[in-house]
PDB file of C-alpha atoms in Angstrom:
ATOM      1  CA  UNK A   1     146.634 111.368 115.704  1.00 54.00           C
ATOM      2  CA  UNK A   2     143.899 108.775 114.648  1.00 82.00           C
ATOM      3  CA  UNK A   3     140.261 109.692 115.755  1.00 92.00           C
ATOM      4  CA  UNK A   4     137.694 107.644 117.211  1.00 96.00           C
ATOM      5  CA  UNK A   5     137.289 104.810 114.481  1.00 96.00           C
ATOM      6  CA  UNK A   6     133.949 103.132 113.976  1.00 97.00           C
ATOM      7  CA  UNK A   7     132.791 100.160 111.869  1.00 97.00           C
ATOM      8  CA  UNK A   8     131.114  99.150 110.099  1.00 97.00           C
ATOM      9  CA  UNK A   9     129.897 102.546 108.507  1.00 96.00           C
ATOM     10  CA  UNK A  10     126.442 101.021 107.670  1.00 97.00           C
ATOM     11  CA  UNK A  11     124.589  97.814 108.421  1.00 98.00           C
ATOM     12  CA  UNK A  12     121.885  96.694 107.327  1.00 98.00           C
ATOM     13  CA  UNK A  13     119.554  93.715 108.840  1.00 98.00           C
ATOM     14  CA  UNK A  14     116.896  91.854 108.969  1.00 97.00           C
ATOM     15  CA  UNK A  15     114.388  91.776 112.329  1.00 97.00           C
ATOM     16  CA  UNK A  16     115.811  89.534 114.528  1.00 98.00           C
ATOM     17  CA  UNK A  17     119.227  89.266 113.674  1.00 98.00           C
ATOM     18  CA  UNK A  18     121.992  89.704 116.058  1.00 98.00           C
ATOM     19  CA  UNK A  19     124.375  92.807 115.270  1.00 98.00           C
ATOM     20  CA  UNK A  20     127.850  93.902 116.628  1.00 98.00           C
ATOM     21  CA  UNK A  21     129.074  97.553 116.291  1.00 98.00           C
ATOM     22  CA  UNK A  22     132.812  98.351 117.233  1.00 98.00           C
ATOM     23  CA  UNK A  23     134.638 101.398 118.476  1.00 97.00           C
ATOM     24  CA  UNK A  24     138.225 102.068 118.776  1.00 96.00           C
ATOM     25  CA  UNK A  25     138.708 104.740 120.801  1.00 96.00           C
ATOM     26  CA  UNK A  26     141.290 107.426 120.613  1.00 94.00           C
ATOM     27  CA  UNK A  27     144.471 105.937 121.958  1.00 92.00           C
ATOM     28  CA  UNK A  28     144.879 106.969 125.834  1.00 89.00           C
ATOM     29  CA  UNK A  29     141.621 107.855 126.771  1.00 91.00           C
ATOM     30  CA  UNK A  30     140.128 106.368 129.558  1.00 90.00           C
ATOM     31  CA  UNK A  31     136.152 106.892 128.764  1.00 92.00           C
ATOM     32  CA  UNK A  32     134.179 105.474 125.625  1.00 95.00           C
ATOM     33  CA  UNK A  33     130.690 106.490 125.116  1.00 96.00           C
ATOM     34  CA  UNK A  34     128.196 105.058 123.334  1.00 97.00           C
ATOM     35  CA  UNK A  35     124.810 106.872 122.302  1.00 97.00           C
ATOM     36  CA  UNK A  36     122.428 106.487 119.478  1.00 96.00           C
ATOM     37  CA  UNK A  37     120.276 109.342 117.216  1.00 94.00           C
ATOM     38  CA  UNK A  38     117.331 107.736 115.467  1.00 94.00           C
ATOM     39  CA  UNK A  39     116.234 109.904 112.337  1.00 90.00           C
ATOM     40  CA  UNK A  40     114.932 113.579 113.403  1.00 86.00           C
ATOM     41  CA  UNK A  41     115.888 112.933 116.635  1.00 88.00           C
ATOM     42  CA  UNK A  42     118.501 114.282 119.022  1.00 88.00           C
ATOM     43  CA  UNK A  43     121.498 112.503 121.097  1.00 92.00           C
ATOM     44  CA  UNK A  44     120.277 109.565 123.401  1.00 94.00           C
ATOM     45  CA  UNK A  45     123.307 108.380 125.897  1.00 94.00           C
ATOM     46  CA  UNK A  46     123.241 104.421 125.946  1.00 97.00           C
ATOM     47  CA  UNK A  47     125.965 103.499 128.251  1.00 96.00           C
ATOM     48  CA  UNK A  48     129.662 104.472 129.349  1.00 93.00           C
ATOM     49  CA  UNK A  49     132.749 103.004 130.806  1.00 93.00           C
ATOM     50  CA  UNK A  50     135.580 104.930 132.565  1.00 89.00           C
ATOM     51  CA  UNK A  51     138.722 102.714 133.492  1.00 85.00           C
ATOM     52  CA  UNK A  52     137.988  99.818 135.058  1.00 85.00           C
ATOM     53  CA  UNK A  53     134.639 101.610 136.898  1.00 87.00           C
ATOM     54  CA  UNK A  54     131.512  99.268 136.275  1.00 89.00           C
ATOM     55  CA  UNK A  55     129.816 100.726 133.253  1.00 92.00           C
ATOM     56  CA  UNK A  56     126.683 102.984 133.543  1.00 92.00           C
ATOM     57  CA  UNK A  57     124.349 101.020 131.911  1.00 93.00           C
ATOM     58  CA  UNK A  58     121.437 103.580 132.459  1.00 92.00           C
ATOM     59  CA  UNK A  59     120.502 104.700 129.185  1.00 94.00           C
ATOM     60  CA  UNK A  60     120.325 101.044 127.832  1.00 96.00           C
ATOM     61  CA  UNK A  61     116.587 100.554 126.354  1.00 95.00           C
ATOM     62  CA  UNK A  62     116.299  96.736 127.153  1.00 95.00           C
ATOM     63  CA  UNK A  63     117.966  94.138 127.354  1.00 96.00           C
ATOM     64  CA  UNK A  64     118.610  93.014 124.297  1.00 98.00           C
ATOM     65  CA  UNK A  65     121.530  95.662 124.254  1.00 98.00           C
ATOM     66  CA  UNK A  66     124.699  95.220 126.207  1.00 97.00           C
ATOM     67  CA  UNK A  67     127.730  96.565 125.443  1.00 97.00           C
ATOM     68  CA  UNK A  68     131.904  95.512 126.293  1.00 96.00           C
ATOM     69  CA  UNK A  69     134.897  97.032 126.616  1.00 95.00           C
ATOM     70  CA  UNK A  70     138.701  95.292 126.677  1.00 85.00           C
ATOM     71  CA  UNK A  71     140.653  97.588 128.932  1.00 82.00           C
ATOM     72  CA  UNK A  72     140.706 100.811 127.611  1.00 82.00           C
ATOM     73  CA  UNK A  73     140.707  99.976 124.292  1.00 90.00           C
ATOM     74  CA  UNK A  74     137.995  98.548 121.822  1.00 95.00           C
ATOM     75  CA  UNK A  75     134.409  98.404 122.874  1.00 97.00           C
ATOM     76  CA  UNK A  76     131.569  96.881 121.235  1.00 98.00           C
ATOM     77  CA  UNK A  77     127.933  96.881 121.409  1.00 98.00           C
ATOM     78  CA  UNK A  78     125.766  94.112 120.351  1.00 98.00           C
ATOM     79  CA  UNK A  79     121.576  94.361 119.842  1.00 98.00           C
ATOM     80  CA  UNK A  80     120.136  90.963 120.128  1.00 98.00           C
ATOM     81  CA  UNK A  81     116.884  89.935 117.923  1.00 98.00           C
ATOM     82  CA  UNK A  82     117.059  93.403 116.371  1.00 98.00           C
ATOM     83  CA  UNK A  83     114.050  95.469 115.833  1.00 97.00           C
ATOM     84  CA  UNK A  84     112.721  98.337 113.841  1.00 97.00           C
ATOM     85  CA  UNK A  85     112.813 100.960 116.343  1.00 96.00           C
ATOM     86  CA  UNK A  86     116.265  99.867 116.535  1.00 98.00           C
ATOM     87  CA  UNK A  87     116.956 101.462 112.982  1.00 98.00           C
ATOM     88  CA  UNK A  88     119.575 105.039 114.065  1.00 97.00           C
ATOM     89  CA  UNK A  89     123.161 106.050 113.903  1.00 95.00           C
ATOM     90  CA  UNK A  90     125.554 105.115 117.012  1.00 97.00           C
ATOM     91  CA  UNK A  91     127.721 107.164 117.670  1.00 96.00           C
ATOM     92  CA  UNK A  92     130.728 106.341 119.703  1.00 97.00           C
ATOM     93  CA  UNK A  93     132.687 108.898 121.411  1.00 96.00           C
ATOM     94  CA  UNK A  94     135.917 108.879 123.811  1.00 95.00           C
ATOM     95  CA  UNK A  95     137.559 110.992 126.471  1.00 93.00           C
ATOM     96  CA  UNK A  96     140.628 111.722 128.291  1.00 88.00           C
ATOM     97  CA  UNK A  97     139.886 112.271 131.890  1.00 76.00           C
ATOM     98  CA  UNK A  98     140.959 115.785 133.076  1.00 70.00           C
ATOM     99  CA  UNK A  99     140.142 117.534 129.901  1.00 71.00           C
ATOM    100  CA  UNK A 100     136.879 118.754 130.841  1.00 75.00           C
ATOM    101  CA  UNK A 101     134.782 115.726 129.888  1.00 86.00           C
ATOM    102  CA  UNK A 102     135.605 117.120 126.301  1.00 93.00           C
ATOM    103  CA  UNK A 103     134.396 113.761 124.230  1.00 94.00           C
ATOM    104  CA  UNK A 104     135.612 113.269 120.671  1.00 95.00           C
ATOM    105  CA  UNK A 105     132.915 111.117 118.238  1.00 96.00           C
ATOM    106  CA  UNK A 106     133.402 108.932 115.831  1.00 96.00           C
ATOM    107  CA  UNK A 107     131.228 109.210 112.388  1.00 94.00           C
ATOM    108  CA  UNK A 108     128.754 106.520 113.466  1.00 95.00           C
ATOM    109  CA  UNK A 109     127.433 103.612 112.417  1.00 97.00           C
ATOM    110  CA  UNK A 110     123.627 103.872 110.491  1.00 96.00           C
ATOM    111  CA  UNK A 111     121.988 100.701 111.293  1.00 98.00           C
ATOM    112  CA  UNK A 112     118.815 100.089 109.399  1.00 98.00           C
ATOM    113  CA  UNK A 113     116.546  97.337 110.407  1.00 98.00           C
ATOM    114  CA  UNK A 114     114.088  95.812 108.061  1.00 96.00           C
TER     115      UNK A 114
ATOM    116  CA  UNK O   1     121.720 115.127 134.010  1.00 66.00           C
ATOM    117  CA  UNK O   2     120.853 118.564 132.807  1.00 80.00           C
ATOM    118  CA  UNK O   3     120.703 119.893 128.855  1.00 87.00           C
ATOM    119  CA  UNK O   4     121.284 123.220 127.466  1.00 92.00           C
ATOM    120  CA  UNK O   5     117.947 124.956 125.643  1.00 93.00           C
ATOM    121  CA  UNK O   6     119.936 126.840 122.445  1.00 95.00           C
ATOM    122  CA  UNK O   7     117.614 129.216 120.856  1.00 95.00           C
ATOM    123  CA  UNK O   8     116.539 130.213 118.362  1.00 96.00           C
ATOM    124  CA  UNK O   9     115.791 126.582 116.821  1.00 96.00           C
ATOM    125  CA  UNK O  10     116.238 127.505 113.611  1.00 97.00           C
ATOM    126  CA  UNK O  11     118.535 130.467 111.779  1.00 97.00           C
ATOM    127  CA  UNK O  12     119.285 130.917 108.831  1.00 97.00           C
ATOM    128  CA  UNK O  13     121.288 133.585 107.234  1.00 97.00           C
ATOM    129  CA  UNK O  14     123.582 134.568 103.993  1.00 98.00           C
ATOM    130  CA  UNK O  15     127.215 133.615 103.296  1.00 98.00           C
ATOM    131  CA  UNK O  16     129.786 136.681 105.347  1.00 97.00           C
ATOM    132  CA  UNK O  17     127.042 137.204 107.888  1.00 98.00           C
ATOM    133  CA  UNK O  18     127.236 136.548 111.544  1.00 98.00           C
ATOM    134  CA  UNK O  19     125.183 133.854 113.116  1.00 98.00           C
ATOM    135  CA  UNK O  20     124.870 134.078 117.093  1.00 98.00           C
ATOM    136  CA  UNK O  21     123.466 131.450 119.263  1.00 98.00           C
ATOM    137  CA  UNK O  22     122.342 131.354 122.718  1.00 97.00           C
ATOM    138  CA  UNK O  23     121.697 129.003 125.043  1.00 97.00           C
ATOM    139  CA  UNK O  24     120.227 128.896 128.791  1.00 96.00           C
ATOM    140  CA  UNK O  25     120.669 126.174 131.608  1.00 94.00           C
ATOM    141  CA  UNK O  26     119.215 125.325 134.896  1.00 92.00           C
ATOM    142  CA  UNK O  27     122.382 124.190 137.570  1.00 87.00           C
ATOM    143  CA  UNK O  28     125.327 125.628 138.340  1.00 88.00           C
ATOM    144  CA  UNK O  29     127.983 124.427 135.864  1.00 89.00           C
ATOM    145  CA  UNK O  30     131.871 124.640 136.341  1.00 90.00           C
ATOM    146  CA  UNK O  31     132.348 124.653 132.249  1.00 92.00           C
ATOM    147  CA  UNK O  32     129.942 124.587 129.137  1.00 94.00           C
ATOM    148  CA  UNK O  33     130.599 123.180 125.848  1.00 95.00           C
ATOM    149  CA  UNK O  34     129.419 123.682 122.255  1.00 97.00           C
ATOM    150  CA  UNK O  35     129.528 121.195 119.740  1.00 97.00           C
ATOM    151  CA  UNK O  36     128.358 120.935 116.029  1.00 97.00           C
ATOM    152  CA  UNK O  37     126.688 118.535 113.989  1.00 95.00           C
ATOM    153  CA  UNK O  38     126.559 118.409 110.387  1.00 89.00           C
ATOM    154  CA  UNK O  39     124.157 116.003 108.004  1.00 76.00           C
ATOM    155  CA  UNK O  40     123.023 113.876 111.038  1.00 51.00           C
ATOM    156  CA  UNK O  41     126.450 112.633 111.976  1.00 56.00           C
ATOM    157  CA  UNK O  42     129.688 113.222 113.464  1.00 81.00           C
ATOM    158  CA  UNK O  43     129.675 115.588 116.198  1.00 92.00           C
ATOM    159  CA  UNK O  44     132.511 118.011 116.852  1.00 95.00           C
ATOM    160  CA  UNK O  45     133.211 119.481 119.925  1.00 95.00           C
ATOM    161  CA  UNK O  46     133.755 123.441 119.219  1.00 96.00           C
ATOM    162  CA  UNK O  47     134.998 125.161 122.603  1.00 97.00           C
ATOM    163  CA  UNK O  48     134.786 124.918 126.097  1.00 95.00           C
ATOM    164  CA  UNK O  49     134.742 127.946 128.432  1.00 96.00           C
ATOM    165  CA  UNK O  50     135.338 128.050 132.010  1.00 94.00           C
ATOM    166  CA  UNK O  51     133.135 129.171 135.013  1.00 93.00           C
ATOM    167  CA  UNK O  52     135.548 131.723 135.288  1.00 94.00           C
ATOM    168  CA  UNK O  53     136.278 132.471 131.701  1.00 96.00           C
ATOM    169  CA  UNK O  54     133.262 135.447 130.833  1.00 96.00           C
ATOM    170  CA  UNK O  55     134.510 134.742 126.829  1.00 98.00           C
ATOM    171  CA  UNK O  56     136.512 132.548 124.795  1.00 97.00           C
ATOM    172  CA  UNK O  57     137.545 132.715 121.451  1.00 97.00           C
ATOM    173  CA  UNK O  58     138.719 129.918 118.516  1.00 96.00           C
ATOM    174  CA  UNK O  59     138.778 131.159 114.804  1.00 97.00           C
ATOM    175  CA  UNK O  60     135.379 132.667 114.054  1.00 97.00           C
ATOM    176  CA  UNK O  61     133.937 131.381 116.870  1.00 98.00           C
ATOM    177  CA  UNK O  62     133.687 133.747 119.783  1.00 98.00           C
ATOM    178  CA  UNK O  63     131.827 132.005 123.180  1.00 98.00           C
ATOM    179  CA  UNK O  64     130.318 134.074 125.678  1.00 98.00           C
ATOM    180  CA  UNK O  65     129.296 132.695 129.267  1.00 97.00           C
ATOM    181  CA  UNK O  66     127.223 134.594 131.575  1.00 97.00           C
ATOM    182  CA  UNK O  67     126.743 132.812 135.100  1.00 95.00           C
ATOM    183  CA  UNK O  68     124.668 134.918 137.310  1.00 95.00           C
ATOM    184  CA  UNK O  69     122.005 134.537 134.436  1.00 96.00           C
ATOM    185  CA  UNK O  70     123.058 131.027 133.519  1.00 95.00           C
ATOM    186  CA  UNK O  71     123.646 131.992 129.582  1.00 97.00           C
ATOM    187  CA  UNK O  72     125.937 131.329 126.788  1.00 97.00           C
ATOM    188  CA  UNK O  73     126.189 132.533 123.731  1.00 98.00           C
ATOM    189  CA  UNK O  74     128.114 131.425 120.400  1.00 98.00           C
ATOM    190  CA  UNK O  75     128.805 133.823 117.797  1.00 98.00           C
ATOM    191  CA  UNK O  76     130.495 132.726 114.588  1.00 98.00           C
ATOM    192  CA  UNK O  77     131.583 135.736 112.698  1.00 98.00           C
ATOM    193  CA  UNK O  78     131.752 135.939 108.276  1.00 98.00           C
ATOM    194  CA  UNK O  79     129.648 132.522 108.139  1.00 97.00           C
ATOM    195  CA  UNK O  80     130.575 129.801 105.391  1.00 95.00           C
ATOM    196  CA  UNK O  81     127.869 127.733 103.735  1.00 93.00           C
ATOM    197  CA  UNK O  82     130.037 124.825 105.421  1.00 92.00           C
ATOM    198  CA  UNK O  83     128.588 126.334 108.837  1.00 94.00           C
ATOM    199  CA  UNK O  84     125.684 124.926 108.028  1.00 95.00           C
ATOM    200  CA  UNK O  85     125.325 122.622 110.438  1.00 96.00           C
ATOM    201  CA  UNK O  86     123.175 121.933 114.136  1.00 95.00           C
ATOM    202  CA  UNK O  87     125.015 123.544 117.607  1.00 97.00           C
ATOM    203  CA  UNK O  88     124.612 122.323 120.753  1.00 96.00           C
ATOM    204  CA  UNK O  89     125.465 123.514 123.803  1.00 96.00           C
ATOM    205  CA  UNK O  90     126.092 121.168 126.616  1.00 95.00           C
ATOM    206  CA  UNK O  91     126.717 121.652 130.242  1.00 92.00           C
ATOM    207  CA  UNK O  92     128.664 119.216 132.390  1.00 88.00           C
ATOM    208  CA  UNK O  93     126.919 115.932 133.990  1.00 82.00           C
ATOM    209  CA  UNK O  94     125.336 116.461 137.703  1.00 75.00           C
ATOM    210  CA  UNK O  95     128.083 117.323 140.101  1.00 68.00           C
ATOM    211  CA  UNK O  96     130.724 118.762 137.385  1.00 60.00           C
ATOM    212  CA  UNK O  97     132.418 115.677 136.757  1.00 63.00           C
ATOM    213  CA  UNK O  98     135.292 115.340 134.379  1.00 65.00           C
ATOM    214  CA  UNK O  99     133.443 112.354 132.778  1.00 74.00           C
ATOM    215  CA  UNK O 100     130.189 111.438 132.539  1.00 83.00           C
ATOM    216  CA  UNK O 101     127.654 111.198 130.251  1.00 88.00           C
ATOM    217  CA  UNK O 102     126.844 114.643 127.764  1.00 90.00           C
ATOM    218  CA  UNK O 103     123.024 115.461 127.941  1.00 91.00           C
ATOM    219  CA  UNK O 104     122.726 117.035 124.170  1.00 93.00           C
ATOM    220  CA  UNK O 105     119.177 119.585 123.364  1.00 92.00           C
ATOM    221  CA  UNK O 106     117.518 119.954 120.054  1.00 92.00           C
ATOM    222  CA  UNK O 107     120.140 122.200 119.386  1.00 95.00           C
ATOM    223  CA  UNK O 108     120.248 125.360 116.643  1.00 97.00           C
ATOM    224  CA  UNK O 109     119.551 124.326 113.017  1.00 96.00           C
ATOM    225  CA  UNK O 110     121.819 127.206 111.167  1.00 97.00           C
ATOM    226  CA  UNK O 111     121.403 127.547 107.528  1.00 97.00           C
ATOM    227  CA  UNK O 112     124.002 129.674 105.601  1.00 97.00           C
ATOM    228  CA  UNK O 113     123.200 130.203 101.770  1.00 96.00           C
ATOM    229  CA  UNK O 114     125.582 131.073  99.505  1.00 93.00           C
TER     230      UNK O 114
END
């Protein structure tokens, strides 16, 4: 079946701009994860939601991120007044409860902020 | 949450050679997972092996998991040049959830030449 889906593939922005990233998850799956990997760098978790749990918001840097989910299906993630640190690929990942917390990514989105 | 140290950082080895991997963690896990990374994007989740499980195969890959010392290893027998890639090993989040957020190291850079 279809994998996790993520657009767009590459966006790039100027400082300050407002930016969405989507995720369609693998179809069934309860969790969606979103984390981020800025060049050189390894995984950082941003925030998940399982069902219809209240998200764990803990690994959002400020709060110009927040993130939504509709049910268990699409989620997106929006960065307000983008910055440069912001530049990194987000990946989004998904998983079916009872599995083993095995999560399934998506190829990412490289956001580059100018 | 707790991450998995894989050592060495970096291998690097010829085409048809085996590559192994090891990694150490801190808390008792009920499961550990690898995963792989190739050019900065797209993780893939590799295996998962059991508390119970001592070894697990999949292909080329052959996982072993070593509990009283709190080890794992990942061998990958007759390496590709399309191994070439970063692997992580990743225990579960606090408490052995079957969700959660995935803690991810610096992982191990392999390098197969042709």
């Amino acid at each position: 079946g279809a994998g996790v889906s993520q657009s767009p593939s590459n966006k790039v922005t100027e400082k300050g701009k407002d930016v969405e990233l989507r995720c369609d998850p693998i179809s069934g799956h309860t969790a969606l994860y979103w984390y981020r990997q800025r060049l050189g760098q390894g995984l950082e978790f941003l925030i998940y939601f399982q069902g219809n749990s209240a998200p764990d918001k803990s690994g959002l840097p400020s709060d110009r991120f927040s993130a939504e989910r509709t049910g268990e299906s699409v989620s997106t993630l929006t960065i307000q007044r983008t910055q440069q640190e912001d530049s990194a690929v987000y990946l989004c990942a998904s998983s079916d409860r009872g599995r083993g917390n095995i999560q399934y990514f998506g190829a990412g989105t490289r956001l580059s902020v100018l | 949450s707790q991450q998995g140290e894989e050592d060495p950082q970096a291998l690097s080895i010829q085409e048809g050679e085996n590559a192994t991997m090891n990694c150490s963690y801190k808390t008792s896990i009920n499961n550990l997972q690898w995963y792989r990374q190739n050019s900065g994007r797209g993780l893939v989740h590799l295996i998962l092996i059991r508390s119970n499980e001592r070894e697990k195969h999949s292909g080329r890959l052959r996982v072993t998991l070593d509990t009283s010392k709190k080890s794992s290893s990942l061998l990958i027998t007759a390496s590709r040049a399309a191994d070439t890639a970063s692997y992580f090993c990743v225990p579960p989040p606090p408490g052995g959830t079957s969700y959660g957020k995935l803690t991810f190291g610096q992982g191990t850079i392999l390098t197969v030449h042709p």
